[in-house]
Amino acid sequence: MTRSCCITRSFLTKSQLFLLLSICRSSRSKSGDYISVHYNGTLYSDGRLLDSSIQREEPFVFQIGNHEMNEGSEQGLFNMCIGEKRKLVVPSGMAYGTTNAHRSELLSKVQPDATVVYDVELLQILGEEGVALHLAWGM
Protein backbone atom coordinates (compact mmCIF):
# COMPACT_ATOMS: atom_id res chain seq x y z
CA MET A 1 0.00 0.00 0.00
CA THR A 2 1.38 3.39 -0.96
CA ARG A 3 1.14 6.07 1.69
CA SER A 4 0.10 9.23 -0.06
CA CYS A 5 -1.04 11.58 2.69
CA CYS A 6 0.06 12.82 6.04
CA ILE A 7 -1.99 12.78 9.24
CA THR A 8 -5.12 14.91 9.01
CA ARG A 9 -7.40 15.99 11.83
CA SER A 10 -11.15 16.44 11.54
CA PHE A 11 -13.39 18.15 14.06
CA LEU A 12 -17.15 17.80 13.87
CA THR A 13 -19.71 20.08 15.44
CA LYS A 14 -23.47 19.75 15.21
CA SER A 15 -23.54 21.69 11.97
CA GLN A 16 -20.04 21.78 10.57
CA LEU A 17 -17.13 19.58 9.61
CA PHE A 18 -13.64 21.09 9.76
CA LEU A 19 -10.84 19.27 7.97
CA LEU A 20 -7.22 20.05 7.40
CA LEU A 21 -6.64 18.35 4.07
CA SER A 22 -3.36 17.16 2.66
CA ILE A 23 -2.20 16.91 -0.91
CA CYS A 24 -3.34 13.58 -2.27
CA ARG A 25 -1.54 11.61 -4.96
CA SER A 26 -4.41 9.15 -5.30
CA SER A 27 -8.15 9.48 -5.68
CA ARG A 28 -10.18 10.65 -2.70
CA SER A 29 -13.10 8.82 -1.12
CA LYS A 30 -16.50 9.97 -2.31
CA SER A 31 -20.14 8.99 -1.94
CA GLY A 32 -20.80 5.57 -3.43
CA ASP A 33 -17.25 4.28 -3.00
CA TYR A 34 -16.64 1.08 -1.09
CA ILE A 35 -13.85 1.79 1.36
CA SER A 36 -11.74 -0.27 3.72
CA VAL A 37 -10.76 1.41 7.00
CA HIS A 38 -9.10 0.58 10.27
CA TYR A 39 -10.37 2.41 13.34
CA ASN A 40 -10.41 2.67 17.11
CA GLY A 41 -13.56 4.15 18.64
CA THR A 42 -13.35 5.58 22.15
CA LEU A 43 -15.47 7.68 24.47
CA TYR A 44 -14.33 11.30 24.57
CA SER A 45 -15.15 11.57 28.27
CA ASP A 46 -12.81 8.88 29.58
CA GLY A 47 -11.02 7.33 26.58
CA ARG A 48 -12.68 3.93 27.11
CA LEU A 49 -12.41 1.74 24.01
CA LEU A 50 -15.77 1.02 22.38
CA ASP A 51 -14.77 -0.82 19.24
CA SER A 52 -11.65 -1.51 17.21
CA SER A 53 -11.17 -3.07 13.80
CA ILE A 54 -7.45 -3.06 14.61
CA GLN A 55 -7.93 -5.34 17.61
CA ARG A 56 -10.13 -7.65 15.53
CA GLU A 57 -7.42 -7.59 12.83
CA GLU A 58 -10.18 -7.11 10.27
CA PRO A 59 -10.65 -3.85 8.35
CA PHE A 60 -14.18 -2.49 8.17
CA VAL A 61 -15.50 -2.35 4.59
CA PHE A 62 -18.62 -0.39 3.72
CA GLN A 63 -20.13 1.90 1.11
CA ILE A 64 -19.63 5.53 2.06
CA GLY A 65 -22.69 7.73 1.64
CA ASN A 66 -25.05 4.80 2.21
CA HIS A 67 -25.73 5.63 5.91
CA GLU A 68 -24.04 2.47 7.19
CA MET A 69 -22.28 4.41 9.97
CA ASN A 70 -23.30 7.26 12.23
CA GLU A 71 -23.57 10.64 10.49
CA GLY A 72 -20.43 12.18 11.97
CA SER A 73 -18.17 9.23 11.19
CA GLU A 74 -19.42 9.01 7.65
CA GLN A 75 -18.98 12.74 6.98
CA GLY A 76 -15.49 12.58 8.42
CA LEU A 77 -14.48 9.85 5.95
CA PHE A 78 -15.38 11.77 2.79
CA ASN A 79 -12.55 13.16 0.70
CA MET A 80 -9.81 11.00 2.26
CA CYS A 81 -6.79 9.64 0.40
CA ILE A 82 -5.49 6.10 0.72
CA GLY A 83 -3.16 5.91 3.71
CA GLU A 84 -4.54 9.07 5.30
CA LYS A 85 -5.27 9.09 9.03
CA ARG A 86 -7.86 11.24 10.77
CA LYS A 87 -9.07 11.80 14.30
CA LEU A 88 -12.82 12.35 14.26
CA VAL A 89 -14.41 13.91 17.33
CA VAL A 90 -18.11 13.19 16.85
CA PRO A 91 -20.64 14.95 19.09
CA SER A 92 -23.72 13.13 20.31
CA GLY A 93 -26.02 14.72 17.74
CA MET A 94 -23.95 13.21 14.93
CA ALA A 95 -23.08 9.98 16.74
CA TYR A 96 -25.66 8.04 18.75
CA GLY A 97 -27.83 10.86 20.10
CA THR A 98 -29.75 11.24 23.30
CA THR A 99 -31.77 8.03 23.05
CA ASN A 100 -28.88 5.75 22.10
CA ALA A 101 -31.36 3.86 19.92
CA HIS A 102 -28.88 1.48 18.28
CA ARG A 103 -29.28 -2.20 19.01
CA SER A 104 -25.66 -3.30 18.88
CA GLU A 105 -24.50 -5.12 21.99
CA LEU A 106 -20.97 -3.91 21.30
CA LEU A 107 -22.02 -0.26 21.33
CA SER A 108 -24.31 -0.61 24.34
CA LYS A 109 -21.38 0.94 26.27
CA VAL A 110 -22.17 4.33 24.70
CA GLN A 111 -24.18 6.50 27.08
CA PRO A 112 -26.82 8.90 25.74
CA ASP A 113 -25.36 12.29 24.72
CA ALA A 114 -21.84 10.82 24.49
CA THR A 115 -19.18 12.34 22.26
CA VAL A 116 -17.20 9.62 20.49
CA VAL A 117 -13.66 9.78 19.09
CA TYR A 118 -12.59 7.71 16.09
CA ASP A 119 -8.99 7.33 14.99
CA VAL A 120 -9.33 6.12 11.40
CA GLU A 121 -7.05 5.20 8.52
CA LEU A 122 -8.28 4.74 4.96
CA LEU A 123 -6.69 1.53 3.74
CA GLN A 124 -8.29 1.16 0.31
CA ILE A 125 -10.89 2.49 -2.06
CA LEU A 126 -12.22 -0.75 -3.51
CA GLY A 127 -13.44 -1.42 -7.02
CA GLU A 128 -16.23 -3.87 -7.72
CA GLU A 129 -13.81 -6.82 -7.81
CA GLY A 130 -12.31 -5.91 -4.43
CA VAL A 131 -15.73 -5.60 -2.85
CA ALA A 132 -16.83 -8.95 -4.28
CA LEU A 133 -13.71 -10.63 -2.86
CA HIS A 134 -14.22 -9.02 0.53
CA LEU A 135 -17.87 -10.05 0.69
CA ALA A 136 -17.13 -13.58 -0.52
CA TRP A 137 -14.03 -14.27 1.57
CA GLY A 138 -14.07 -11.68 4.36
CA MET A 139 -10.77 -10.25 3.11
mmCIF file of the C-alpha atoms, coordinates in Angstrom:
data_MODEL
# 
_entry.id   MODEL 
# 
loop_
_atom_site.group_PDB 
_atom_site.id 
_atom_site.type_symbol 
_atom_site.label_atom_id 
_atom_site.label_alt_id 
_atom_site.label_comp_id 
_atom_site.label_asym_id 
_atom_site.label_entity_id 
_atom_site.label_seq_id 
_atom_site.pdbx_PDB_ins_code 
_atom_site.Cartn_x 
_atom_site.Cartn_y 
_atom_site.Cartn_z 
_atom_site.occupancy 
_atom_site.B_iso_or_equiv 
_atom_site.pdbx_formal_charge 
_atom_site.auth_seq_id 
_atom_site.auth_comp_id 
_atom_site.auth_asym_id 
_atom_site.auth_atom_id 
_atom_site.pdbx_PDB_model_num 
ATOM 1   C CA . MET A 1 1   ? 0.000   0.000   0.000  1.00 0.00 ? 1   MET A CA 1 
ATOM 2   C CA . THR A 1 2   ? 1.376   3.389   -0.959 1.00 0.00 ? 2   THR A CA 1 
ATOM 3   C CA . ARG A 1 3   ? 1.137   6.067   1.695  1.00 0.00 ? 3   ARG A CA 1 
ATOM 4   C CA . SER A 1 4   ? 0.105   9.225   -0.061 1.00 0.00 ? 4   SER A CA 1 
ATOM 5   C CA . CYS A 1 5   ? -1.040  11.579  2.687  1.00 0.00 ? 5   CYS A CA 1 
ATOM 6   C CA . CYS A 1 6   ? 0.060   12.823  6.035  1.00 0.00 ? 6   CYS A CA 1 
ATOM 7   C CA . ILE A 1 7   ? -1.991  12.775  9.238  1.00 0.00 ? 7   ILE A CA 1 
ATOM 8   C CA . THR A 1 8   ? -5.116  14.905  9.015  1.00 0.00 ? 8   THR A CA 1 
ATOM 9   C CA . ARG A 1 9   ? -7.399  15.985  11.831 1.00 0.00 ? 9   ARG A CA 1 
ATOM 10  C CA . SER A 1 10  ? -11.149 16.439  11.542 1.00 0.00 ? 10  SER A CA 1 
ATOM 11  C CA . PHE A 1 11  ? -13.393 18.145  14.058 1.00 0.00 ? 11  PHE A CA 1 
ATOM 12  C CA . LEU A 1 12  ? -17.147 17.804  13.870 1.00 0.00 ? 12  LEU A CA 1 
ATOM 13  C CA . THR A 1 13  ? -19.710 20.083  15.444 1.00 0.00 ? 13  THR A CA 1 
ATOM 14  C CA . LYS A 1 14  ? -23.473 19.753  15.209 1.00 0.00 ? 14  LYS A CA 1 
ATOM 15  C CA . SER A 1 15  ? -23.541 21.693  11.968 1.00 0.00 ? 15  SER A CA 1 
ATOM 16  C CA . GLN A 1 16  ? -20.036 21.780  10.565 1.00 0.00 ? 16  GLN A CA 1 
ATOM 17  C CA . LEU A 1 17  ? -17.127 19.581  9.612  1.00 0.00 ? 17  LEU A CA 1 
ATOM 18  C CA . PHE A 1 18  ? -13.642 21.088  9.762  1.00 0.00 ? 18  PHE A CA 1 
ATOM 19  C CA . LEU A 1 19  ? -10.836 19.274  7.973  1.00 0.00 ? 19  LEU A CA 1 
ATOM 20  C CA . LEU A 1 20  ? -7.215  20.049  7.403  1.00 0.00 ? 20  LEU A CA 1 
ATOM 21  C CA . LEU A 1 21  ? -6.641  18.355  4.069  1.00 0.00 ? 21  LEU A CA 1 
ATOM 22  C CA . SER A 1 22  ? -3.355  17.165  2.659  1.00 0.00 ? 22  SER A CA 1 
ATOM 23  C CA . ILE A 1 23  ? -2.196  16.914  -0.910 1.00 0.00 ? 23  ILE A CA 1 
ATOM 24  C CA . CYS A 1 24  ? -3.340  13.578  -2.267 1.00 0.00 ? 24  CYS A CA 1 
ATOM 25  C CA . ARG A 1 25  ? -1.536  11.611  -4.960 1.00 0.00 ? 25  ARG A CA 1 
ATOM 26  C CA . SER A 1 26  ? -4.407  9.148   -5.305 1.00 0.00 ? 26  SER A CA 1 
ATOM 27  C CA . SER A 1 27  ? -8.145  9.481   -5.681 1.00 0.00 ? 27  SER A CA 1 
ATOM 28  C CA . ARG A 1 28  ? -10.177 10.649  -2.698 1.00 0.00 ? 28  ARG A CA 1 
ATOM 29  C CA . SER A 1 29  ? -13.104 8.817   -1.117 1.00 0.00 ? 29  SER A CA 1 
ATOM 30  C CA . LYS A 1 30  ? -16.503 9.966   -2.312 1.00 0.00 ? 30  LYS A CA 1 
ATOM 31  C CA . SER A 1 31  ? -20.136 8.992   -1.940 1.00 0.00 ? 31  SER A CA 1 
ATOM 32  C CA . GLY A 1 32  ? -20.805 5.572   -3.430 1.00 0.00 ? 32  GLY A CA 1 
ATOM 33  C CA . ASP A 1 33  ? -17.247 4.277   -2.997 1.00 0.00 ? 33  ASP A CA 1 
ATOM 34  C CA . TYR A 1 34  ? -16.639 1.078   -1.088 1.00 0.00 ? 34  TYR A CA 1 
ATOM 35  C CA . ILE A 1 35  ? -13.846 1.795   1.357  1.00 0.00 ? 35  ILE A CA 1 
ATOM 36  C CA . SER A 1 36  ? -11.741 -0.272  3.720  1.00 0.00 ? 36  SER A CA 1 
ATOM 37  C CA . VAL A 1 37  ? -10.757 1.414   6.995  1.00 0.00 ? 37  VAL A CA 1 
ATOM 38  C CA . HIS A 1 38  ? -9.102  0.580   10.274 1.00 0.00 ? 38  HIS A CA 1 
ATOM 39  C CA . TYR A 1 39  ? -10.368 2.413   13.344 1.00 0.00 ? 39  TYR A CA 1 
ATOM 40  C CA . ASN A 1 40  ? -10.410 2.666   17.106 1.00 0.00 ? 40  ASN A CA 1 
ATOM 41  C CA . GLY A 1 41  ? -13.557 4.154   18.640 1.00 0.00 ? 41  GLY A CA 1 
ATOM 42  C CA . THR A 1 42  ? -13.353 5.580   22.153 1.00 0.00 ? 42  THR A CA 1 
ATOM 43  C CA . LEU A 1 43  ? -15.470 7.685   24.473 1.00 0.00 ? 43  LEU A CA 1 
ATOM 44  C CA . TYR A 1 44  ? -14.329 11.298  24.570 1.00 0.00 ? 44  TYR A CA 1 
ATOM 45  C CA . SER A 1 45  ? -15.147 11.574  28.272 1.00 0.00 ? 45  SER A CA 1 
ATOM 46  C CA . ASP A 1 46  ? -12.812 8.876   29.578 1.00 0.00 ? 46  ASP A CA 1 
ATOM 47  C CA . GLY A 1 47  ? -11.015 7.329   26.584 1.00 0.00 ? 47  GLY A CA 1 
ATOM 48  C CA . ARG A 1 48  ? -12.681 3.934   27.113 1.00 0.00 ? 48  ARG A CA 1 
ATOM 49  C CA . LEU A 1 49  ? -12.407 1.737   24.014 1.00 0.00 ? 49  LEU A CA 1 
ATOM 50  C CA . LEU A 1 50  ? -15.767 1.023   22.380 1.00 0.00 ? 50  LEU A CA 1 
ATOM 51  C CA . ASP A 1 51  ? -14.766 -0.820  19.243 1.00 0.00 ? 51  ASP A CA 1 
ATOM 52  C CA . SER A 1 52  ? -11.646 -1.515  17.210 1.00 0.00 ? 52  SER A CA 1 
ATOM 53  C CA . SER A 1 53  ? -11.172 -3.068  13.797 1.00 0.00 ? 53  SER A CA 1 
ATOM 54  C CA . ILE A 1 54  ? -7.454  -3.056  14.606 1.00 0.00 ? 54  ILE A CA 1 
ATOM 55  C CA . GLN A 1 55  ? -7.925  -5.344  17.614 1.00 0.00 ? 55  GLN A CA 1 
ATOM 56  C CA . ARG A 1 56  ? -10.127 -7.655  15.531 1.00 0.00 ? 56  ARG A CA 1 
ATOM 57  C CA . GLU A 1 57  ? -7.421  -7.593  12.830 1.00 0.00 ? 57  GLU A CA 1 
ATOM 58  C CA . GLU A 1 58  ? -10.178 -7.111  10.267 1.00 0.00 ? 58  GLU A CA 1 
ATOM 59  C CA . PRO A 1 59  ? -10.646 -3.853  8.353  1.00 0.00 ? 59  PRO A CA 1 
ATOM 60  C CA . PHE A 1 60  ? -14.177 -2.492  8.169  1.00 0.00 ? 60  PHE A CA 1 
ATOM 61  C CA . VAL A 1 61  ? -15.502 -2.353  4.592  1.00 0.00 ? 61  VAL A CA 1 
ATOM 62  C CA . PHE A 1 62  ? -18.618 -0.392  3.718  1.00 0.00 ? 62  PHE A CA 1 
ATOM 63  C CA . GLN A 1 63  ? -20.133 1.903   1.109  1.00 0.00 ? 63  GLN A CA 1 
ATOM 64  C CA . ILE A 1 64  ? -19.629 5.535   2.057  1.00 0.00 ? 64  ILE A CA 1 
ATOM 65  C CA . GLY A 1 65  ? -22.690 7.733   1.643  1.00 0.00 ? 65  GLY A CA 1 
ATOM 66  C CA . ASN A 1 66  ? -25.047 4.800   2.212  1.00 0.00 ? 66  ASN A CA 1 
ATOM 67  C CA . HIS A 1 67  ? -25.728 5.634   5.905  1.00 0.00 ? 67  HIS A CA 1 
ATOM 68  C CA . GLU A 1 68  ? -24.043 2.473   7.193  1.00 0.00 ? 68  GLU A CA 1 
ATOM 69  C CA . MET A 1 69  ? -22.283 4.414   9.969  1.00 0.00 ? 69  MET A CA 1 
ATOM 70  C CA . ASN A 1 70  ? -23.303 7.263   12.227 1.00 0.00 ? 70  ASN A CA 1 
ATOM 71  C CA . GLU A 1 71  ? -23.573 10.635  10.488 1.00 0.00 ? 71  GLU A CA 1 
ATOM 72  C CA . GLY A 1 72  ? -20.428 12.180  11.970 1.00 0.00 ? 72  GLY A CA 1 
ATOM 73  C CA . SER A 1 73  ? -18.175 9.234   11.191 1.00 0.00 ? 73  SER A CA 1 
ATOM 74  C CA . GLU A 1 74  ? -19.422 9.012   7.646  1.00 0.00 ? 74  GLU A CA 1 
ATOM 75  C CA . GLN A 1 75  ? -18.983 12.740  6.984  1.00 0.00 ? 75  GLN A CA 1 
ATOM 76  C CA . GLY A 1 76  ? -15.485 12.575  8.422  1.00 0.00 ? 76  GLY A CA 1 
ATOM 77  C CA . LEU A 1 77  ? -14.476 9.853   5.950  1.00 0.00 ? 77  LEU A CA 1 
ATOM 78  C CA . PHE A 1 78  ? -15.385 11.766  2.790  1.00 0.00 ? 78  PHE A CA 1 
ATOM 79  C CA . ASN A 1 79  ? -12.551 13.159  0.696  1.00 0.00 ? 79  ASN A CA 1 
ATOM 80  C CA . MET A 1 80  ? -9.811  10.997  2.255  1.00 0.00 ? 80  MET A CA 1 
ATOM 81  C CA . CYS A 1 81  ? -6.791  9.643   0.404  1.00 0.00 ? 81  CYS A CA 1 
ATOM 82  C CA . ILE A 1 82  ? -5.490  6.101   0.719  1.00 0.00 ? 82  ILE A CA 1 
ATOM 83  C CA . GLY A 1 83  ? -3.156  5.909   3.713  1.00 0.00 ? 83  GLY A CA 1 
ATOM 84  C CA . GLU A 1 84  ? -4.536  9.074   5.302  1.00 0.00 ? 84  GLU A CA 1 
ATOM 85  C CA . LYS A 1 85  ? -5.272  9.086   9.033  1.00 0.00 ? 85  LYS A CA 1 
ATOM 86  C CA . ARG A 1 86  ? -7.858  11.241  10.768 1.00 0.00 ? 86  ARG A CA 1 
ATOM 87  C CA . LYS A 1 87  ? -9.071  11.799  14.297 1.00 0.00 ? 87  LYS A CA 1 
ATOM 88  C CA . LEU A 1 88  ? -12.824 12.354  14.257 1.00 0.00 ? 88  LEU A CA 1 
ATOM 89  C CA . VAL A 1 89  ? -14.408 13.905  17.329 1.00 0.00 ? 89  VAL A CA 1 
ATOM 90  C CA . VAL A 1 90  ? -18.114 13.185  16.848 1.00 0.00 ? 90  VAL A CA 1 
ATOM 91  C CA . PRO A 1 91  ? -20.644 14.950  19.091 1.00 0.00 ? 91  PRO A CA 1 
ATOM 92  C CA . SER A 1 92  ? -23.720 13.131  20.314 1.00 0.00 ? 92  SER A CA 1 
ATOM 93  C CA . GLY A 1 93  ? -26.024 14.721  17.741 1.00 0.00 ? 93  GLY A CA 1 
ATOM 94  C CA . MET A 1 94  ? -23.946 13.211  14.928 1.00 0.00 ? 94  MET A CA 1 
ATOM 95  C CA . ALA A 1 95  ? -23.080 9.977   16.738 1.00 0.00 ? 95  ALA A CA 1 
ATOM 96  C CA . TYR A 1 96  ? -25.660 8.042   18.753 1.00 0.00 ? 96  TYR A CA 1 
ATOM 97  C CA . GLY A 1 97  ? -27.825 10.859  20.104 1.00 0.00 ? 97  GLY A CA 1 
ATOM 98  C CA . THR A 1 98  ? -29.755 11.239  23.296 1.00 0.00 ? 98  THR A CA 1 
ATOM 99  C CA . THR A 1 99  ? -31.770 8.034   23.051 1.00 0.00 ? 99  THR A CA 1 
ATOM 100 C CA . ASN A 1 100 ? -28.883 5.750   22.095 1.00 0.00 ? 100 ASN A CA 1 
ATOM 101 C CA . ALA A 1 101 ? -31.359 3.860   19.915 1.00 0.00 ? 101 ALA A CA 1 
ATOM 102 C CA . HIS A 1 102 ? -28.878 1.477   18.275 1.00 0.00 ? 102 HIS A CA 1 
ATOM 103 C CA . ARG A 1 103 ? -29.283 -2.204  19.006 1.00 0.00 ? 103 ARG A CA 1 
ATOM 104 C CA . SER A 1 104 ? -25.655 -3.299  18.879 1.00 0.00 ? 104 SER A CA 1 
ATOM 105 C CA . GLU A 1 105 ? -24.496 -5.120  21.990 1.00 0.00 ? 105 GLU A CA 1 
ATOM 106 C CA . LEU A 1 106 ? -20.968 -3.914  21.298 1.00 0.00 ? 106 LEU A CA 1 
ATOM 107 C CA . LEU A 1 107 ? -22.018 -0.261  21.328 1.00 0.00 ? 107 LEU A CA 1 
ATOM 108 C CA . SER A 1 108 ? -24.308 -0.613  24.341 1.00 0.00 ? 108 SER A CA 1 
ATOM 109 C CA . LYS A 1 109 ? -21.377 0.939   26.265 1.00 0.00 ? 109 LYS A CA 1 
ATOM 110 C CA . VAL A 1 110 ? -22.171 4.327   24.701 1.00 0.00 ? 110 VAL A CA 1 
ATOM 111 C CA . GLN A 1 111 ? -24.179 6.499   27.077 1.00 0.00 ? 111 GLN A CA 1 
ATOM 112 C CA . PRO A 1 112 ? -26.815 8.903   25.738 1.00 0.00 ? 112 PRO A CA 1 
ATOM 113 C CA . ASP A 1 113 ? -25.363 12.294  24.723 1.00 0.00 ? 113 ASP A CA 1 
ATOM 114 C CA . ALA A 1 114 ? -21.840 10.822  24.494 1.00 0.00 ? 114 ALA A CA 1 
ATOM 115 C CA . THR A 1 115 ? -19.177 12.336  22.262 1.00 0.00 ? 115 THR A CA 1 
ATOM 116 C CA . VAL A 1 116 ? -17.199 9.622   20.487 1.00 0.00 ? 116 VAL A CA 1 
ATOM 117 C CA . VAL A 1 117 ? -13.663 9.781   19.086 1.00 0.00 ? 117 VAL A CA 1 
ATOM 118 C CA . TYR A 1 118 ? -12.589 7.710   16.087 1.00 0.00 ? 118 TYR A CA 1 
ATOM 119 C CA . ASP A 1 119 ? -8.985  7.327   14.990 1.00 0.00 ? 119 ASP A CA 1 
ATOM 120 C CA . VAL A 1 120 ? -9.334  6.122   11.400 1.00 0.00 ? 120 VAL A CA 1 
ATOM 121 C CA . GLU A 1 121 ? -7.054  5.196   8.516  1.00 0.00 ? 121 GLU A CA 1 
ATOM 122 C CA . LEU A 1 122 ? -8.282  4.744   4.957  1.00 0.00 ? 122 LEU A CA 1 
ATOM 123 C CA . LEU A 1 123 ? -6.686  1.530   3.742  1.00 0.00 ? 123 LEU A CA 1 
ATOM 124 C CA . GLN A 1 124 ? -8.291  1.163   0.309  1.00 0.00 ? 124 GLN A CA 1 
ATOM 125 C CA . ILE A 1 125 ? -10.895 2.489   -2.064 1.00 0.00 ? 125 ILE A CA 1 
ATOM 126 C CA . LEU A 1 126 ? -12.221 -0.749  -3.512 1.00 0.00 ? 126 LEU A CA 1 
ATOM 127 C CA . GLY A 1 127 ? -13.439 -1.420  -7.016 1.00 0.00 ? 127 GLY A CA 1 
ATOM 128 C CA . GLU A 1 128 ? -16.231 -3.874  -7.717 1.00 0.00 ? 128 GLU A CA 1 
ATOM 129 C CA . GLU A 1 129 ? -13.806 -6.823  -7.810 1.00 0.00 ? 129 GLU A CA 1 
ATOM 130 C CA . GLY A 1 130 ? -12.308 -5.913  -4.434 1.00 0.00 ? 130 GLY A CA 1 
ATOM 131 C CA . VAL A 1 131 ? -15.733 -5.597  -2.850 1.00 0.00 ? 131 VAL A CA 1 
ATOM 132 C CA . ALA A 1 132 ? -16.831 -8.952  -4.282 1.00 0.00 ? 132 ALA A CA 1 
ATOM 133 C CA . LEU A 1 133 ? -13.712 -10.627 -2.858 1.00 0.00 ? 133 LEU A CA 1 
ATOM 134 C CA . HIS A 1 134 ? -14.224 -9.025  0.528  1.00 0.00 ? 134 HIS A CA 1 
ATOM 135 C CA . LEU A 1 135 ? -17.868 -10.051 0.688  1.00 0.00 ? 135 LEU A CA 1 
ATOM 136 C CA . ALA A 1 136 ? -17.135 -13.583 -0.517 1.00 0.00 ? 136 ALA A CA 1 
ATOM 137 C CA . TRP A 1 137 ? -14.031 -14.267 1.574  1.00 0.00 ? 137 TRP A CA 1 
ATOM 138 C CA . GLY A 1 138 ? -14.066 -11.684 4.359  1.00 0.00 ? 138 GLY A CA 1 
ATOM 139 C CA . MET A 1 139 ? -10.767 -10.251 3.113  1.00 0.00 ? 139 MET A CA 1 
# 
